[in-house]
């Protein structure tokens, strides 16, 4: 049981380049999330998904796109990277309503992205 | 403005000392989660509190929820080097009744010196 995994762990991009971050979970969770973590800002939600084939915008969605073609995978895309997107990106997953607060979000190890 | 404020932002304590981290909300706390993050790793779930006055402990870490103050505290007794890391609080401030929409604090960086 690997939990939540993220690929890649670290990446350097030049301004204007594109890339896709992959998140995979093996816990059969319905919900999946993409966050970015910046110094002094805490974790901010970029996009989330409540099920296969669905996505929704979070707090800071501009410059990112997502897709959830399979229940276990959630992809985050940067079409044209900008230095402001330098950050640590975390993926998380959770059950939906089942269990209420007893069901927490489970996080991946993060992807460090540097945009030059 | 940050809806969840953590204090202090950073903390350096000597091994064996006690410490407290606070998480204060500008809105009602319906469910409160504490996580720990180590460099290069994701967030590890520590504890969840949902009722005012609730208190939970795990090994040397105790978390409390003060509903009136809209605040949670995380207390570490007799700190050890293994306690070092970043502690984050995450909360449901929208009343969803689940962990599906959490707002996070900015984190408290803890260093434990020998």
CSV table of C-alpha atoms in Angstrom, one decimal:
chain,number,residue,atom,x,y,z
A,1,UNK,CA,0.0,0.0,0.0
A,2,UNK,CA,2.0,3.0,-1.3
A,3,UNK,CA,-0.6,5.7,-0.2
A,4,UNK,CA,-0.2,8.8,-2.3
A,5,UNK,CA,2.8,9.1,-4.7
A,6,UNK,CA,3.9,12.0,-6.8
A,7,UNK,CA,6.1,12.2,-9.9
A,8,UNK,CA,8.6,13.9,-10.3
A,9,UNK,CA,10.1,14.8,-6.9
A,10,UNK,CA,12.0,17.8,-8.3
A,11,UNK,CA,12.0,19.7,-11.6
A,12,UNK,CA,13.6,22.8,-13.0
A,13,UNK,CA,11.8,24.6,-15.9
A,14,UNK,CA,12.5,27.6,-18.0
A,15,UNK,CA,9.9,30.3,-18.3
A,16,UNK,CA,7.3,29.3,-20.9
A,17,UNK,CA,8.0,25.6,-20.7
A,18,UNK,CA,5.2,23.2,-19.9
A,19,UNK,CA,5.0,20.1,-17.7
A,20,UNK,CA,2.7,17.7,-16.0
A,21,UNK,CA,2.8,16.6,-12.4
A,22,UNK,CA,1.4,13.1,-11.7
A,23,UNK,CA,-0.4,12.1,-8.5
A,24,UNK,CA,-1.4,8.5,-7.8
A,25,UNK,CA,-3.3,7.0,-4.9
A,26,UNK,CA,-4.1,3.4,-4.1
A,27,UNK,CA,-6.6,3.9,-1.3
A,28,UNK,CA,-9.7,4.1,-3.5
A,29,UNK,CA,-10.3,7.7,-2.4
A,30,UNK,CA,-13.0,9.7,-4.2
A,31,UNK,CA,-11.5,13.1,-3.6
A,32,UNK,CA,-8.2,14.3,-4.7
A,33,UNK,CA,-6.5,17.7,-4.3
A,34,UNK,CA,-3.5,19.7,-5.6
A,35,UNK,CA,-2.0,22.3,-3.2
A,36,UNK,CA,1.0,24.6,-3.5
A,37,UNK,CA,3.1,25.5,-0.5
A,38,UNK,CA,5.0,28.8,-0.4
A,39,UNK,CA,6.9,30.4,2.5
A,40,UNK,CA,4.5,32.4,4.8
A,41,UNK,CA,1.5,31.4,2.8
A,42,UNK,CA,0.7,28.0,4.1
A,43,UNK,CA,-1.0,25.4,1.8
A,44,UNK,CA,-3.3,26.8,-0.9
A,45,UNK,CA,-5.7,24.7,-2.9
A,46,UNK,CA,-5.1,24.9,-6.6
A,47,UNK,CA,-7.7,22.4,-8.0
A,48,UNK,CA,-9.6,19.5,-6.7
A,49,UNK,CA,-11.7,16.6,-7.9
A,50,UNK,CA,-14.6,14.9,-6.2
A,51,UNK,CA,-14.6,11.9,-8.5
A,52,UNK,CA,-13.4,10.4,-11.8
A,53,UNK,CA,-14.0,12.8,-14.7
A,54,UNK,CA,-14.7,15.8,-12.5
A,55,UNK,CA,-12.5,18.7,-11.5
A,56,UNK,CA,-13.1,22.1,-9.8
A,57,UNK,CA,-11.1,25.3,-9.1
A,58,UNK,CA,-9.7,26.0,-5.7
A,59,UNK,CA,-8.2,29.1,-4.3
A,60,UNK,CA,-5.4,29.7,-6.8
A,61,UNK,CA,-6.3,28.0,-10.1
A,62,UNK,CA,-4.8,30.5,-12.6
A,63,UNK,CA,-2.0,29.1,-14.8
A,64,UNK,CA,-2.9,25.5,-14.0
A,65,UNK,CA,-5.1,22.8,-15.5
A,66,UNK,CA,-6.0,19.4,-14.1
A,67,UNK,CA,-7.5,16.1,-15.3
A,68,UNK,CA,-8.8,13.0,-13.6
A,69,UNK,CA,-9.4,10.4,-16.2
A,70,UNK,CA,-8.9,7.6,-13.7
A,71,UNK,CA,-10.0,7.5,-10.1
A,72,UNK,CA,-6.5,6.8,-8.8
A,73,UNK,CA,-4.7,9.5,-10.8
A,74,UNK,CA,-4.9,13.3,-10.7
A,75,UNK,CA,-2.7,15.3,-13.1
A,76,UNK,CA,-1.6,18.9,-12.7
A,77,UNK,CA,-0.5,20.7,-15.8
A,78,UNK,CA,1.4,23.9,-16.3
A,79,UNK,CA,1.0,25.1,-19.9
A,80,UNK,CA,3.4,28.0,-19.8
A,81,UNK,CA,5.5,28.1,-16.6
A,82,UNK,CA,6.2,31.4,-14.9
A,83,UNK,CA,8.7,32.1,-12.1
A,84,UNK,CA,5.7,32.8,-9.8
A,85,UNK,CA,4.9,29.1,-10.0
A,86,UNK,CA,8.1,28.2,-8.3
A,87,UNK,CA,6.8,26.3,-5.3
A,88,UNK,CA,6.4,22.9,-3.6
A,89,UNK,CA,3.3,21.1,-4.9
A,90,UNK,CA,1.5,18.6,-2.8
A,91,UNK,CA,-1.2,16.2,-3.9
A,92,UNK,CA,-3.7,14.8,-1.4
A,93,UNK,CA,-6.6,12.4,-1.3
A,94,UNK,CA,-9.5,11.6,1.0
A,95,UNK,CA,-12.8,9.8,1.2
A,96,UNK,CA,-15.9,12.0,0.6
A,97,UNK,CA,-18.6,12.2,3.2
A,98,UNK,CA,-18.1,8.8,4.7
A,99,UNK,CA,-16.7,8.9,8.2
A,100,UNK,CA,-17.0,12.6,8.5
A,101,UNK,CA,-14.1,14.2,10.3
A,102,UNK,CA,-12.6,10.8,11.1
A,103,UNK,CA,-11.3,10.6,7.5
A,104,UNK,CA,-8.4,12.9,7.0
A,105,UNK,CA,-6.6,14.0,3.9
A,106,UNK,CA,-3.5,11.9,3.0
A,107,UNK,CA,-0.6,13.7,1.4
A,108,UNK,CA,2.0,12.8,-1.1
A,109,UNK,CA,5.7,13.7,-0.5
A,110,UNK,CA,5.6,16.8,-2.7
A,111,UNK,CA,7.2,18.0,-5.9
A,112,UNK,CA,9.7,20.9,-5.8
A,113,UNK,CA,9.4,23.0,-8.9
A,114,UNK,CA,11.8,25.8,-9.8
A,115,UNK,CA,11.0,28.0,-12.7
A,116,UNK,CA,13.8,30.1,-14.0
B,1,UNK,CA,-5.5,38.0,5.5
B,2,UNK,CA,-4.9,34.5,6.8
B,3,UNK,CA,-8.0,32.8,8.2
B,4,UNK,CA,-5.8,30.4,10.3
B,5,UNK,CA,-2.9,32.0,12.1
B,6,UNK,CA,-0.3,29.9,13.7
B,7,UNK,CA,2.1,31.1,16.4
B,8,UNK,CA,4.9,31.1,16.8
B,9,UNK,CA,6.2,31.0,13.2
B,10,UNK,CA,9.3,29.3,14.3
B,11,UNK,CA,10.6,27.9,17.6
B,12,UNK,CA,13.9,26.6,18.8
B,13,UNK,CA,13.9,24.6,22.0
B,14,UNK,CA,16.4,22.6,23.9
B,15,UNK,CA,15.9,18.9,24.0
B,16,UNK,CA,13.8,17.9,27.0
B,17,UNK,CA,11.9,21.2,27.2
B,18,UNK,CA,8.2,21.6,26.7
B,19,UNK,CA,6.6,23.7,24.1
B,20,UNK,CA,3.2,24.9,22.8
B,21,UNK,CA,2.1,25.8,19.3
B,22,UNK,CA,-1.2,27.7,18.7
B,23,UNK,CA,-3.6,27.7,15.8
B,24,UNK,CA,-6.2,30.5,15.9
B,25,UNK,CA,-9.1,30.9,13.5
B,26,UNK,CA,-11.0,34.0,12.5
B,27,UNK,CA,-14.0,31.8,11.9
B,28,UNK,CA,-15.7,28.9,13.7
B,29,UNK,CA,-13.7,25.8,13.9
B,30,UNK,CA,-15.8,22.7,13.0
B,31,UNK,CA,-13.0,20.2,12.7
B,32,UNK,CA,-9.3,20.7,13.3
B,33,UNK,CA,-6.4,18.6,12.1
B,34,UNK,CA,-2.8,18.7,13.1
B,35,UNK,CA,-0.1,17.6,10.7
B,36,UNK,CA,3.7,17.3,10.8
B,37,UNK,CA,5.9,17.9,7.9
B,38,UNK,CA,9.6,16.9,7.5
B,39,UNK,CA,11.8,18.4,4.9
B,40,UNK,CA,11.3,16.7,1.6
B,41,UNK,CA,8.3,14.8,2.8
B,42,UNK,CA,4.6,15.2,2.8
B,43,UNK,CA,2.3,16.0,5.7
B,44,UNK,CA,1.8,13.3,8.3
B,45,UNK,CA,-1.5,13.3,10.1
B,46,UNK,CA,-1.1,13.6,13.9
B,47,UNK,CA,-4.6,14.2,15.4
B,48,UNK,CA,-8.1,15.4,14.8
B,49,UNK,CA,-10.3,17.4,17.1
B,50,UNK,CA,-13.9,18.3,16.5
B,51,UNK,CA,-15.6,19.1,19.8
B,52,UNK,CA,-15.0,22.1,22.0
B,53,UNK,CA,-12.9,21.2,25.0
B,54,UNK,CA,-11.7,18.0,23.3
B,55,UNK,CA,-8.2,16.9,24.1
B,56,UNK,CA,-6.2,14.1,22.5
B,57,UNK,CA,-2.8,12.7,23.2
B,58,UNK,CA,-0.3,10.6,21.3
B,59,UNK,CA,2.9,9.7,22.9
B,60,UNK,CA,4.3,13.1,24.1
B,61,UNK,CA,2.0,15.3,21.9
B,62,UNK,CA,-1.3,16.7,23.2
B,63,UNK,CA,-3.7,18.7,21.2
B,64,UNK,CA,-6.7,20.7,22.6
B,65,UNK,CA,-9.6,22.5,21.0
B,66,UNK,CA,-10.9,25.7,22.7
B,67,UNK,CA,-14.2,26.3,20.9
B,68,UNK,CA,-14.8,29.7,22.6
B,69,UNK,CA,-11.5,31.1,21.6
B,70,UNK,CA,-11.6,29.4,18.2
B,71,UNK,CA,-8.2,28.1,18.9
B,72,UNK,CA,-6.3,24.9,19.1
B,73,UNK,CA,-3.0,24.2,20.8
B,74,UNK,CA,-0.4,21.5,20.3
B,75,UNK,CA,1.7,20.8,23.3
B,76,UNK,CA,4.9,18.7,23.2
B,77,UNK,CA,6.3,17.4,26.5
B,78,UNK,CA,10.0,16.7,26.9
B,79,UNK,CA,10.9,17.5,23.3
B,80,UNK,CA,13.2,15.2,21.4
B,81,UNK,CA,15.1,15.7,18.1
B,82,UNK,CA,12.6,13.5,16.4
B,83,UNK,CA,10.0,16.2,17.1
B,84,UNK,CA,11.7,18.7,14.8
B,85,UNK,CA,9.8,19.7,11.7
B,86,UNK,CA,7.0,21.9,10.5
B,87,UNK,CA,3.7,21.6,12.3
B,88,UNK,CA,0.6,22.7,10.4
B,89,UNK,CA,-3.0,23.0,11.4
B,90,UNK,CA,-5.8,22.5,8.9
B,91,UNK,CA,-9.4,23.2,9.7
B,92,UNK,CA,-12.9,22.9,8.3
B,93,UNK,CA,-14.2,26.5,8.8
B,94,UNK,CA,-17.1,26.1,6.4
B,95,UNK,CA,-19.0,23.4,8.3
B,96,UNK,CA,-18.8,20.7,5.6
B,97,UNK,CA,-18.6,18.0,8.2
B,98,UNK,CA,-15.7,16.4,6.4
B,99,UNK,CA,-12.0,16.8,5.7
B,100,UNK,CA,-12.8,17.7,2.1
B,101,UNK,CA,-12.4,21.4,2.3
B,102,UNK,CA,-9.6,22.4,4.7
B,103,UNK,CA,-8.0,25.7,5.3
B,104,UNK,CA,-4.4,25.5,6.4
B,105,UNK,CA,-2.3,27.7,8.7
B,106,UNK,CA,1.1,28.9,7.6
B,107,UNK,CA,3.0,26.4,9.8
B,108,UNK,CA,5.3,26.5,12.8
B,109,UNK,CA,8.9,25.4,12.2
B,110,UNK,CA,10.3,23.6,15.2
B,111,UNK,CA,14.0,23.0,15.9
B,112,UNK,CA,15.2,20.9,18.8
B,113,UNK,CA,18.7,21.4,19.9
B,114,UNK,CA,20.8,19.0,21.9
